[in-house]
Tab-separated table of N, CA and C in Angstrom:
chain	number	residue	atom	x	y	z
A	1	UNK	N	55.254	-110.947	109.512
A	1	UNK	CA	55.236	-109.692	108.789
A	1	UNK	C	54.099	-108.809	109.286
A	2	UNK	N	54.449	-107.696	109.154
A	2	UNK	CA	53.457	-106.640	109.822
A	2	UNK	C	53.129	-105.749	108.752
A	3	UNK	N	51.948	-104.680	108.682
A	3	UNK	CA	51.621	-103.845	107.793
A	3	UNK	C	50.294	-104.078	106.934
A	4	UNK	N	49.537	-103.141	106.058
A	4	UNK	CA	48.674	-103.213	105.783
A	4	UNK	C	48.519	-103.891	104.772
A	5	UNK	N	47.419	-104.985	104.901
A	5	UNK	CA	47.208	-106.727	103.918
A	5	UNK	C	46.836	-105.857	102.836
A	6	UNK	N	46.118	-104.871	102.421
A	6	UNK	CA	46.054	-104.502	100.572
A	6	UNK	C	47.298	-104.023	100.092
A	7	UNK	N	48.144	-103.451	101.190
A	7	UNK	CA	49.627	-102.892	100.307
A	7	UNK	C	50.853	-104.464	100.320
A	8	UNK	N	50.406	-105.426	100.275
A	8	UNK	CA	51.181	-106.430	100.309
A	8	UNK	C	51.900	-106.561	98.984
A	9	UNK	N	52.657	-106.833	98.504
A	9	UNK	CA	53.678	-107.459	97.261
A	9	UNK	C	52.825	-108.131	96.487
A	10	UNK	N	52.916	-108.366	95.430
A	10	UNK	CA	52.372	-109.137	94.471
A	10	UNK	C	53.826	-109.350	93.374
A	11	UNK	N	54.135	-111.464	93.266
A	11	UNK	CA	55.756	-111.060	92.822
A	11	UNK	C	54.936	-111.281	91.368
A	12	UNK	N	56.009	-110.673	90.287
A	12	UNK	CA	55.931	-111.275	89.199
A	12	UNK	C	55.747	-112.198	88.418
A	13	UNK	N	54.459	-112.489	87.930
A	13	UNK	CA	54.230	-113.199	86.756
A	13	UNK	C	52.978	-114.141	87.828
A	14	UNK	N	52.604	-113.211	88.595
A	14	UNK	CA	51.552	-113.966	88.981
A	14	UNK	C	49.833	-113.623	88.759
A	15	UNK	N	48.880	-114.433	88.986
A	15	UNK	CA	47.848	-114.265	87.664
A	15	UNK	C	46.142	-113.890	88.228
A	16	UNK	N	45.866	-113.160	87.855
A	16	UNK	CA	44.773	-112.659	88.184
A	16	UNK	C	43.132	-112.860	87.308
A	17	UNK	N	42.833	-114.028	87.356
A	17	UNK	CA	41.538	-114.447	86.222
A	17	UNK	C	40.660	-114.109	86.596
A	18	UNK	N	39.465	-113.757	85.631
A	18	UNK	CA	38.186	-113.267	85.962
A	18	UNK	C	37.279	-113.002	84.927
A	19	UNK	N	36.156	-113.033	85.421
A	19	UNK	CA	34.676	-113.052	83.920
A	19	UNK	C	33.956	-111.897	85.102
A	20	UNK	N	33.344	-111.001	84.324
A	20	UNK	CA	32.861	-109.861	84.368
A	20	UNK	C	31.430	-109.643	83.164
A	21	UNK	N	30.504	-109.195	83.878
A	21	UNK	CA	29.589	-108.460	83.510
A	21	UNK	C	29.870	-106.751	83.035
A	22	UNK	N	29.724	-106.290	81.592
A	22	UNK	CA	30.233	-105.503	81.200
A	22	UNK	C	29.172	-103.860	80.672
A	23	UNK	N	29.631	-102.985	80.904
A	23	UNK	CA	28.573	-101.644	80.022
A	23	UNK	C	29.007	-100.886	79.398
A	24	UNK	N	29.721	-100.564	78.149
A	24	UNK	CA	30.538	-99.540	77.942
A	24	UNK	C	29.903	-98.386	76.853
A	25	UNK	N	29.770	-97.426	77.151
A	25	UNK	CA	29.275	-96.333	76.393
A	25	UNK	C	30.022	-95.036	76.752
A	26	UNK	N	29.717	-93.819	75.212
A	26	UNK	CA	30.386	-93.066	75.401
A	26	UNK	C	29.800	-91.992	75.978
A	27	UNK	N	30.070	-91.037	76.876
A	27	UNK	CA	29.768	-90.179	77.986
A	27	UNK	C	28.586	-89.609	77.421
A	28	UNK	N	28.300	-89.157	76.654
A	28	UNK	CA	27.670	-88.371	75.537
A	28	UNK	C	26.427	-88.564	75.679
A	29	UNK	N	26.158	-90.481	75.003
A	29	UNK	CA	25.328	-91.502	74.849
A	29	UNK	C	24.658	-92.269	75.952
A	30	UNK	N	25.073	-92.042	77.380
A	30	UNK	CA	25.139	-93.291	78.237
A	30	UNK	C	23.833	-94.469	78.193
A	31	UNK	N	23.224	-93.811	77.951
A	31	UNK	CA	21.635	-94.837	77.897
A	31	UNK	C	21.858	-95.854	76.280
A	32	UNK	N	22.511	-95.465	75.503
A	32	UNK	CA	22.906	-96.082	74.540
A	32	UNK	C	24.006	-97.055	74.201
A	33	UNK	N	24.610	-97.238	75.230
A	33	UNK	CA	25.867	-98.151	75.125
A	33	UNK	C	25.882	-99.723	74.845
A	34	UNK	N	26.691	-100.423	75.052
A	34	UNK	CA	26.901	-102.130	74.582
A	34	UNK	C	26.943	-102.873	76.613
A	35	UNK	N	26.259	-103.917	76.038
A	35	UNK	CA	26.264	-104.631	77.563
A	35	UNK	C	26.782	-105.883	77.203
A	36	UNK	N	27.328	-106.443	77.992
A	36	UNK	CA	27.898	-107.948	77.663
A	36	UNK	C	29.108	-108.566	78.868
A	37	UNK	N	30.066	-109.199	78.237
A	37	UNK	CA	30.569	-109.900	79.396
A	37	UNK	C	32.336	-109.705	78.948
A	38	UNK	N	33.075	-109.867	79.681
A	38	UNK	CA	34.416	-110.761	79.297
A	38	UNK	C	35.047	-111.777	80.092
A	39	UNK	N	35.900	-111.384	79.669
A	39	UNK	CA	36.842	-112.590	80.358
A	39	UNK	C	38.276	-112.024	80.384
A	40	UNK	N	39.359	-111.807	81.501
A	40	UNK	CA	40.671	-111.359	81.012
A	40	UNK	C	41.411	-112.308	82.189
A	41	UNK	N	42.714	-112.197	81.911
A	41	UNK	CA	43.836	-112.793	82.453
A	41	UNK	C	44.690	-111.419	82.909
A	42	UNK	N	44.921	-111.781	83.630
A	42	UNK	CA	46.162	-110.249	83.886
A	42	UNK	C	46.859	-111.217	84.093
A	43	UNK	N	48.207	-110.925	84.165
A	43	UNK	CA	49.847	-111.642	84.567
A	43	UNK	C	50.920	-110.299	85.245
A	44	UNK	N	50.669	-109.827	86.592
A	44	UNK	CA	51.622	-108.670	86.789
A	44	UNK	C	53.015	-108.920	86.099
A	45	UNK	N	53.119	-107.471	85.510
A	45	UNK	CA	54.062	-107.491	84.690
A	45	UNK	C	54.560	-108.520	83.428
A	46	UNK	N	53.445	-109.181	82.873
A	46	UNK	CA	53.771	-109.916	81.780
A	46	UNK	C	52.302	-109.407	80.951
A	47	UNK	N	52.472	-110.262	79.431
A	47	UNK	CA	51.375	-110.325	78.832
A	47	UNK	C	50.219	-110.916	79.522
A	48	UNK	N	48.861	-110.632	79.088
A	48	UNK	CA	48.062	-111.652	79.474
A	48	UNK	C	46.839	-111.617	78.134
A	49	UNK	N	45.592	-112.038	77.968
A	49	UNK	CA	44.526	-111.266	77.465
A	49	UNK	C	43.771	-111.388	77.753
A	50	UNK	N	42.492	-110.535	77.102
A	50	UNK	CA	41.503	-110.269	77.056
A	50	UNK	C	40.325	-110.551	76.179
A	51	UNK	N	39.268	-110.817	76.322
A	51	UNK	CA	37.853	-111.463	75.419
A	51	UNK	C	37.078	-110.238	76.190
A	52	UNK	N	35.907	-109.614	75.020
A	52	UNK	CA	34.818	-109.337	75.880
A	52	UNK	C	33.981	-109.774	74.287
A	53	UNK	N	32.465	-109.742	74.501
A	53	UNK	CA	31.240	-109.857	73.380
A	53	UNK	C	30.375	-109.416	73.771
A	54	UNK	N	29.708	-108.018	72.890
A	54	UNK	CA	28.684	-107.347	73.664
A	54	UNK	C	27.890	-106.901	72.577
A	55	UNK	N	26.715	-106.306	72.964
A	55	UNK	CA	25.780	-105.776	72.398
A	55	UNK	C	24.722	-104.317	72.753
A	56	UNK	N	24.098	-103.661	71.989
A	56	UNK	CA	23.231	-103.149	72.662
A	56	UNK	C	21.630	-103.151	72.203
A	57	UNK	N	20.845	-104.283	71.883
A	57	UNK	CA	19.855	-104.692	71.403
A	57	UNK	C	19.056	-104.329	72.469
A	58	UNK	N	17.765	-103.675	71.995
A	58	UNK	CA	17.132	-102.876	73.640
A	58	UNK	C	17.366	-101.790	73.756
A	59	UNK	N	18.642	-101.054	73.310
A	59	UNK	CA	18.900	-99.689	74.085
A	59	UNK	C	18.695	-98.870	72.791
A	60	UNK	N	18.835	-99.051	72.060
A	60	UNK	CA	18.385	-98.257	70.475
A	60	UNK	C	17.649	-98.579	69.974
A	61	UNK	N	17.526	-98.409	68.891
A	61	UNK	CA	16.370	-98.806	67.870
A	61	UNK	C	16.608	-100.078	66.837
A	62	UNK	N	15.736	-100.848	66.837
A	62	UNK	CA	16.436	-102.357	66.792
A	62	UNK	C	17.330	-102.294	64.513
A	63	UNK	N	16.727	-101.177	64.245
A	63	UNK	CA	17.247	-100.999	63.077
A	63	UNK	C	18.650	-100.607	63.290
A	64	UNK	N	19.163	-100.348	64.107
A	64	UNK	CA	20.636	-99.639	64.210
A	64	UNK	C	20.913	-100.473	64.887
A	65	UNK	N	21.177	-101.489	65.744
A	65	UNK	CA	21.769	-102.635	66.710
A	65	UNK	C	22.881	-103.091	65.878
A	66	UNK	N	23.664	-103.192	67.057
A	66	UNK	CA	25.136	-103.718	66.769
A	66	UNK	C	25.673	-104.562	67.917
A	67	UNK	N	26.565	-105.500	67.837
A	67	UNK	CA	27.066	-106.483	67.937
A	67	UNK	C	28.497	-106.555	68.225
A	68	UNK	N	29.503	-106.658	68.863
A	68	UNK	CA	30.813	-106.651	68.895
A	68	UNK	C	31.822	-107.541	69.689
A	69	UNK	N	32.502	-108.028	69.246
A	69	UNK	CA	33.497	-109.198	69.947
A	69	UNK	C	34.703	-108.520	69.649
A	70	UNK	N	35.440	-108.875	71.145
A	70	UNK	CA	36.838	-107.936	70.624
A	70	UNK	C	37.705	-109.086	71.389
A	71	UNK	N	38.925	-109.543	71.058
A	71	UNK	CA	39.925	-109.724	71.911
A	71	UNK	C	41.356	-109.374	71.418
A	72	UNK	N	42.657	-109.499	72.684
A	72	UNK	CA	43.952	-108.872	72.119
A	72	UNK	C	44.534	-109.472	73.436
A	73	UNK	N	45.872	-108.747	73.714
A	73	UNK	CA	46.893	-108.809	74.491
A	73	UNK	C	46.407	-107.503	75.691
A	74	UNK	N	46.944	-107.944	76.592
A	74	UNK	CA	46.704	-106.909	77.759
A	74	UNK	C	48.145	-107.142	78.314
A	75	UNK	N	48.768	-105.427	79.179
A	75	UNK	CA	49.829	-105.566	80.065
A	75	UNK	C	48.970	-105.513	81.032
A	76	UNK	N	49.666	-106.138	82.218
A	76	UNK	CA	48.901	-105.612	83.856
A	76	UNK	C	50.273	-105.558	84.443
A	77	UNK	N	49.822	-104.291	85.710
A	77	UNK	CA	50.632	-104.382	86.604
A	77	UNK	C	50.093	-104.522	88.074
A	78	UNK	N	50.556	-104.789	88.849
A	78	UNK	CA	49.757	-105.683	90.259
A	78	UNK	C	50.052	-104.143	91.228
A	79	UNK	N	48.928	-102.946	91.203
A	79	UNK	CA	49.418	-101.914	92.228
A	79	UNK	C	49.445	-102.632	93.583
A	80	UNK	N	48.692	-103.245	94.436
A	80	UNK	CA	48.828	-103.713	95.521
A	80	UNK	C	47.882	-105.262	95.189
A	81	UNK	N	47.415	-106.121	96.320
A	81	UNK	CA	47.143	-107.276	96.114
A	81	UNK	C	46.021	-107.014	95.477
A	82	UNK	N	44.914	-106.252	95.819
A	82	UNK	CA	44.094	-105.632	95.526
A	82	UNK	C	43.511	-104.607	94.234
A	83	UNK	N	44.674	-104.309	93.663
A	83	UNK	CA	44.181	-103.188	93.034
A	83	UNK	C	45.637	-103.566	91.316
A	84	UNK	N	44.887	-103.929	90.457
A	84	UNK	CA	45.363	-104.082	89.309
A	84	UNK	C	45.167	-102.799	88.334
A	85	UNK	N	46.849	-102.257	87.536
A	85	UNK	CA	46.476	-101.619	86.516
A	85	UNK	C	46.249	-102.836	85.153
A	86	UNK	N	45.655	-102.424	84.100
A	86	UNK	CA	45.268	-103.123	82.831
A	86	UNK	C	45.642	-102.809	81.771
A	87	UNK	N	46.025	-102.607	80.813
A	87	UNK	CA	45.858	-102.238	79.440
A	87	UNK	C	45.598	-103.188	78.051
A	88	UNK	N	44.512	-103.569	77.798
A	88	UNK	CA	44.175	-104.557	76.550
A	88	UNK	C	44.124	-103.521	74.874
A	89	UNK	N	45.188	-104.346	74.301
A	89	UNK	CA	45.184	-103.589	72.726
A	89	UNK	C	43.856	-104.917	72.038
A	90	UNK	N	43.259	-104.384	71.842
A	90	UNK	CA	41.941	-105.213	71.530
A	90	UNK	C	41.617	-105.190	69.430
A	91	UNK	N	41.392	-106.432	69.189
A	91	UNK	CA	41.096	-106.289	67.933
A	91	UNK	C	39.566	-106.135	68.083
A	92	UNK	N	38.724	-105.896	66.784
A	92	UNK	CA	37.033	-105.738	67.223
A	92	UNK	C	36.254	-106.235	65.976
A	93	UNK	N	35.553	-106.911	66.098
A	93	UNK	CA	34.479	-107.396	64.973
A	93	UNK	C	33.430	-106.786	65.259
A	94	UNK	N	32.802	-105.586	64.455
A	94	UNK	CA	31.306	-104.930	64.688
A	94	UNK	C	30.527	-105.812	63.707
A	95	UNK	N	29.396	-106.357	63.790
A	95	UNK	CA	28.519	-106.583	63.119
A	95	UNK	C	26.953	-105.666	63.245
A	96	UNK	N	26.907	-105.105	62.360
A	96	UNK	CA	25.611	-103.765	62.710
A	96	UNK	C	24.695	-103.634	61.629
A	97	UNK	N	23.473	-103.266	62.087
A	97	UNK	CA	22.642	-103.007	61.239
A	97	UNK	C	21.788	-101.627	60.897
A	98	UNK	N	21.572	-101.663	59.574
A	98	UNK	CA	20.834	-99.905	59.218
A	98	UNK	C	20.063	-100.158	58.139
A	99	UNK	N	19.418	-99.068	58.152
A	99	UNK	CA	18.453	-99.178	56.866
A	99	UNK	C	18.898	-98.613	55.896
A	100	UNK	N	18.066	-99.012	54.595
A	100	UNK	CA	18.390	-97.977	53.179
A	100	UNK	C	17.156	-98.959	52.330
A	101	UNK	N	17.564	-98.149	51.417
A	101	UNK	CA	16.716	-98.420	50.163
A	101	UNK	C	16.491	-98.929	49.020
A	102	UNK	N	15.884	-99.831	48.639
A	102	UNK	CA	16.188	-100.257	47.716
A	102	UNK	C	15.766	-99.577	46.242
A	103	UNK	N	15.698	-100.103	44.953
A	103	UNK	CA	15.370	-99.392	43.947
A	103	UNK	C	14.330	-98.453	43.503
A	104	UNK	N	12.655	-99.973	44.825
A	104	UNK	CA	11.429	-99.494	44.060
A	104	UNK	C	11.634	-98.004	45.342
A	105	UNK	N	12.067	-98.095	46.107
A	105	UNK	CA	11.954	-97.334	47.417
A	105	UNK	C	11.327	-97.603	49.161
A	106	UNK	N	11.750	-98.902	48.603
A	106	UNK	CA	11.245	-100.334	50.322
A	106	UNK	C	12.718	-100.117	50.851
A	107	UNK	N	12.038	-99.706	52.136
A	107	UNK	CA	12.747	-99.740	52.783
A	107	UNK	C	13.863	-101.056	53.465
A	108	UNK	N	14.745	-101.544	53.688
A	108	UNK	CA	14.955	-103.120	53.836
A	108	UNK	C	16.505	-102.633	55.045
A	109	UNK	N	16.549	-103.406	55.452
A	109	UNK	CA	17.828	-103.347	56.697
A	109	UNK	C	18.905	-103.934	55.964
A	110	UNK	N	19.946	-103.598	56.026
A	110	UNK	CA	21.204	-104.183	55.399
A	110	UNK	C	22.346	-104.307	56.650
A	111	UNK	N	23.112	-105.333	56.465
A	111	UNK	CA	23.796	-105.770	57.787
A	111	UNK	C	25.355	-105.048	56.965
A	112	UNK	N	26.633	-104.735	58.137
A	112	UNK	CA	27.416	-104.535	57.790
A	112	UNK	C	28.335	-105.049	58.582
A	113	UNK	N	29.448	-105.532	58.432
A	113	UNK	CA	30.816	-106.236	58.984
A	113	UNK	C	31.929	-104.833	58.975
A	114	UNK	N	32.777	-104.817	60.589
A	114	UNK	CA	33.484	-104.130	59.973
A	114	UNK	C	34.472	-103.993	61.214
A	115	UNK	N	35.792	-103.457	61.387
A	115	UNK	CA	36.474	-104.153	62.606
A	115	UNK	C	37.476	-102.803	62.810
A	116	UNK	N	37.534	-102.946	63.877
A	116	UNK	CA	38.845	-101.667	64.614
A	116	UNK	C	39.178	-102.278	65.172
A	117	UNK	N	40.552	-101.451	66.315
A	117	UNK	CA	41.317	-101.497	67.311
A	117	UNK	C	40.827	-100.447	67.996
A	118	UNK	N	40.954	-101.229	69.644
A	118	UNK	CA	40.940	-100.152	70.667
A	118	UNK	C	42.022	-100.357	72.130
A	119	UNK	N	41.918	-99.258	72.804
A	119	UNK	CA	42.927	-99.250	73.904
A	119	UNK	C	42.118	-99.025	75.393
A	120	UNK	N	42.392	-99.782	76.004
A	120	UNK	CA	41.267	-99.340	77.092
A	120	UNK	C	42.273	-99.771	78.638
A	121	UNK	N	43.068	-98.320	78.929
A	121	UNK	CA	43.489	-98.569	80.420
A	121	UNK	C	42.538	-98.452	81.472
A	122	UNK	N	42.658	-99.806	82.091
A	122	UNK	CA	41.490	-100.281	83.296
A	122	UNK	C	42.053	-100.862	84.474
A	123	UNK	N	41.281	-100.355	85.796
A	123	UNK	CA	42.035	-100.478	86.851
A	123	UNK	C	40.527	-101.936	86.937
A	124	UNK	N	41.132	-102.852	87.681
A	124	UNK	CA	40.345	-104.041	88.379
A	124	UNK	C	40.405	-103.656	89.900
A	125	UNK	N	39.708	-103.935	90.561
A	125	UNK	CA	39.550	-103.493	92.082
A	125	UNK	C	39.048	-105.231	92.895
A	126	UNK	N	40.059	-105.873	93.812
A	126	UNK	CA	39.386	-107.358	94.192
A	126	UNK	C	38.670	-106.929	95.668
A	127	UNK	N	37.722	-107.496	95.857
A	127	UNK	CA	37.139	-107.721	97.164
A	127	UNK	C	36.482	-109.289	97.610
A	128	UNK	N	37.652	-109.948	97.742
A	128	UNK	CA	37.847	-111.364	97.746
A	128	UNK	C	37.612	-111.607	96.349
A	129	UNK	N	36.251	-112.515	96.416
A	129	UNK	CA	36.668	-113.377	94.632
A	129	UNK	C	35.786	-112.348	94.093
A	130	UNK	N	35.553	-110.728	94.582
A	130	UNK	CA	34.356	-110.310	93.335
A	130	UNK	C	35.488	-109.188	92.812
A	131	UNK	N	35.150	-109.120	91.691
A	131	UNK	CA	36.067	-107.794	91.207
A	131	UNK	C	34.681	-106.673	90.700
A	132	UNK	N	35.763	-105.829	90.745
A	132	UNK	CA	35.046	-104.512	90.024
A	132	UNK	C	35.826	-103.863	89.413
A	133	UNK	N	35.374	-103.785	87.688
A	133	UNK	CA	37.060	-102.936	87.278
A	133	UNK	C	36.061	-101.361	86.289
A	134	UNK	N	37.231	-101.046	86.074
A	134	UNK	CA	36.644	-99.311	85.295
A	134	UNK	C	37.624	-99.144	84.083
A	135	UNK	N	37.379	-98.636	83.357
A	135	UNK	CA	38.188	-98.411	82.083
A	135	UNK	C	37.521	-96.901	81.038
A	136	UNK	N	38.706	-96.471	80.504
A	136	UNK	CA	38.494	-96.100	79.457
A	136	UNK	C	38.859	-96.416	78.292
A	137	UNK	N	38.198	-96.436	77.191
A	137	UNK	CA	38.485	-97.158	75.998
A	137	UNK	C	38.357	-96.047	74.555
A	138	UNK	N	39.549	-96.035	74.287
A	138	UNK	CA	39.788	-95.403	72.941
A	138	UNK	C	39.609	-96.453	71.651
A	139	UNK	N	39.145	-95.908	70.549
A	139	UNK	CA	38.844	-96.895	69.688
A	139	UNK	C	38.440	-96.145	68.415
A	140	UNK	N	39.278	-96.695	67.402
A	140	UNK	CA	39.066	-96.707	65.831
A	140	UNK	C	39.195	-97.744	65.195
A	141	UNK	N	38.000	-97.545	64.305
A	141	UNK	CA	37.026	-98.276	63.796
A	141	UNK	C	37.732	-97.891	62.259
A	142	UNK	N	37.216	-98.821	61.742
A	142	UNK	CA	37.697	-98.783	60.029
A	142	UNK	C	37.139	-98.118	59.002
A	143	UNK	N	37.442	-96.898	58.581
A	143	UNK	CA	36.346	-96.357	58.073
A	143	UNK	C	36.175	-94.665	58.588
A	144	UNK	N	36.205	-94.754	59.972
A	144	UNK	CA	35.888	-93.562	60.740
A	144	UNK	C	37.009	-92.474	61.199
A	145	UNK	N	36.896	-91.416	60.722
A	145	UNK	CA	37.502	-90.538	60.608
A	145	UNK	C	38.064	-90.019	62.140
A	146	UNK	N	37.061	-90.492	63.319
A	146	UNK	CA	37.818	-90.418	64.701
A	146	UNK	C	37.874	-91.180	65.521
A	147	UNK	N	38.396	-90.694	66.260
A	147	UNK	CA	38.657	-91.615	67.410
A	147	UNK	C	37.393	-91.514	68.359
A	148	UNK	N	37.284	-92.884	69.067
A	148	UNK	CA	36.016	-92.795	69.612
A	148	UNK	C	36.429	-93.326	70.780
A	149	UNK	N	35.909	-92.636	72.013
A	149	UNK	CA	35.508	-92.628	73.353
A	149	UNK	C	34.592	-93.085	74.402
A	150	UNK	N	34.752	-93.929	75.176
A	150	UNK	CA	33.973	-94.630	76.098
A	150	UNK	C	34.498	-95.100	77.381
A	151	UNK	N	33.375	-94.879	78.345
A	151	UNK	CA	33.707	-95.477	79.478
A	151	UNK	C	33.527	-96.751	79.886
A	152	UNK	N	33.848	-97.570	80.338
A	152	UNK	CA	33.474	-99.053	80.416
A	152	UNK	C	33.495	-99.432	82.233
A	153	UNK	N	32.515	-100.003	82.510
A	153	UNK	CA	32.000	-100.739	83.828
A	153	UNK	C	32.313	-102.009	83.686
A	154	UNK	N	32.653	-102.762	84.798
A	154	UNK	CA	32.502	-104.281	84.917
A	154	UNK	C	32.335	-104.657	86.326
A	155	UNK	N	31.425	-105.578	86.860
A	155	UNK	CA	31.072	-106.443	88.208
A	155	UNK	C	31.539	-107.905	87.696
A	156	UNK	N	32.484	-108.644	88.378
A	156	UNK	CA	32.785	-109.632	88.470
A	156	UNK	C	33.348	-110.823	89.270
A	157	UNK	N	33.306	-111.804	88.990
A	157	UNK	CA	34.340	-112.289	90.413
A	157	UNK	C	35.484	-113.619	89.788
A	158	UNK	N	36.269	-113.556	90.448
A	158	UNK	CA	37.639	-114.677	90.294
A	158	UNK	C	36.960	-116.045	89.509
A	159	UNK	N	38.053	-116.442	88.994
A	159	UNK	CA	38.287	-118.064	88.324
A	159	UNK	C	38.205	-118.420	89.318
């Protein structure tokens, strides 16, 4: 066979694993975003999923730090051997913290639990076993009146 090795075939239902180093913040914010890791499965053209758990402790103010684990179902489709589309419908556990007040007027941190869905179409990019993928991620949260926006980074490499 002749022709260029990244535009090669990729057949169906075959599987693309990987753990990634993660950054996702919204354009706005960038110095403020969540860092952490995942883990996804792609399956061209089938289900697969997705794990990530992140944080941004360090980048704010340790009274506002939050916490988040998300996983769900992802479609992928295999553009060339090389180059994966993504889409993970992600469930999300925020665990976060803020201040308030109590009666006498002490100040005290109170933790809060609280969970959305988000959508985040992401291209993966392979260069042998390292990947590099990009995403954007839409996401509502429980509670919040909008929809919220972010870009997401990942450096990683193959199972």
């Amino acid at each position: 066979p002749t022709g260029d090795a990244s535009k090669q075939s990729v057949s169906q239902g075959e599987v693309l694993l990987f753990w990634d180093l993660q950054y996702t913040a919204d354009p706005d914010y960038i110095d403020q975003g969540m860092y952490g890791f995942g883990i996804n499965r792609l399956e061209n053209k089938r289900i697969g999923i997705s794990f990530s758990a992140k944080a941004n402790y360090g980048l704010i103010d340790s009274d506002y730090a939050s916490s988040l684990v998300k996983i769900g179902p992802n479609y992928s489709y295999a553009l060339s051997d090389k180059l994966w589309l993504y889409v993970p419908l992600c469930a999300n556990l925020i665990i976060s913290n803020y201040p308030s007040y109590n009666k006498y007027g002490n100040e005290e941190l109170e933790m809060d639990v609280n969970w959305g869905l988000d959508l985040t179409p992401s291209l993966a990019l392979k260069f042998g076993e390292f990947i590099f993928s990009v995403g954007m991620q839409l996401c509502w949260t429980k509670g919040v009146s909008e929809i919220g926006t972010a870009g997401t980074i990942g450096i990683g490499f193959k199972f």
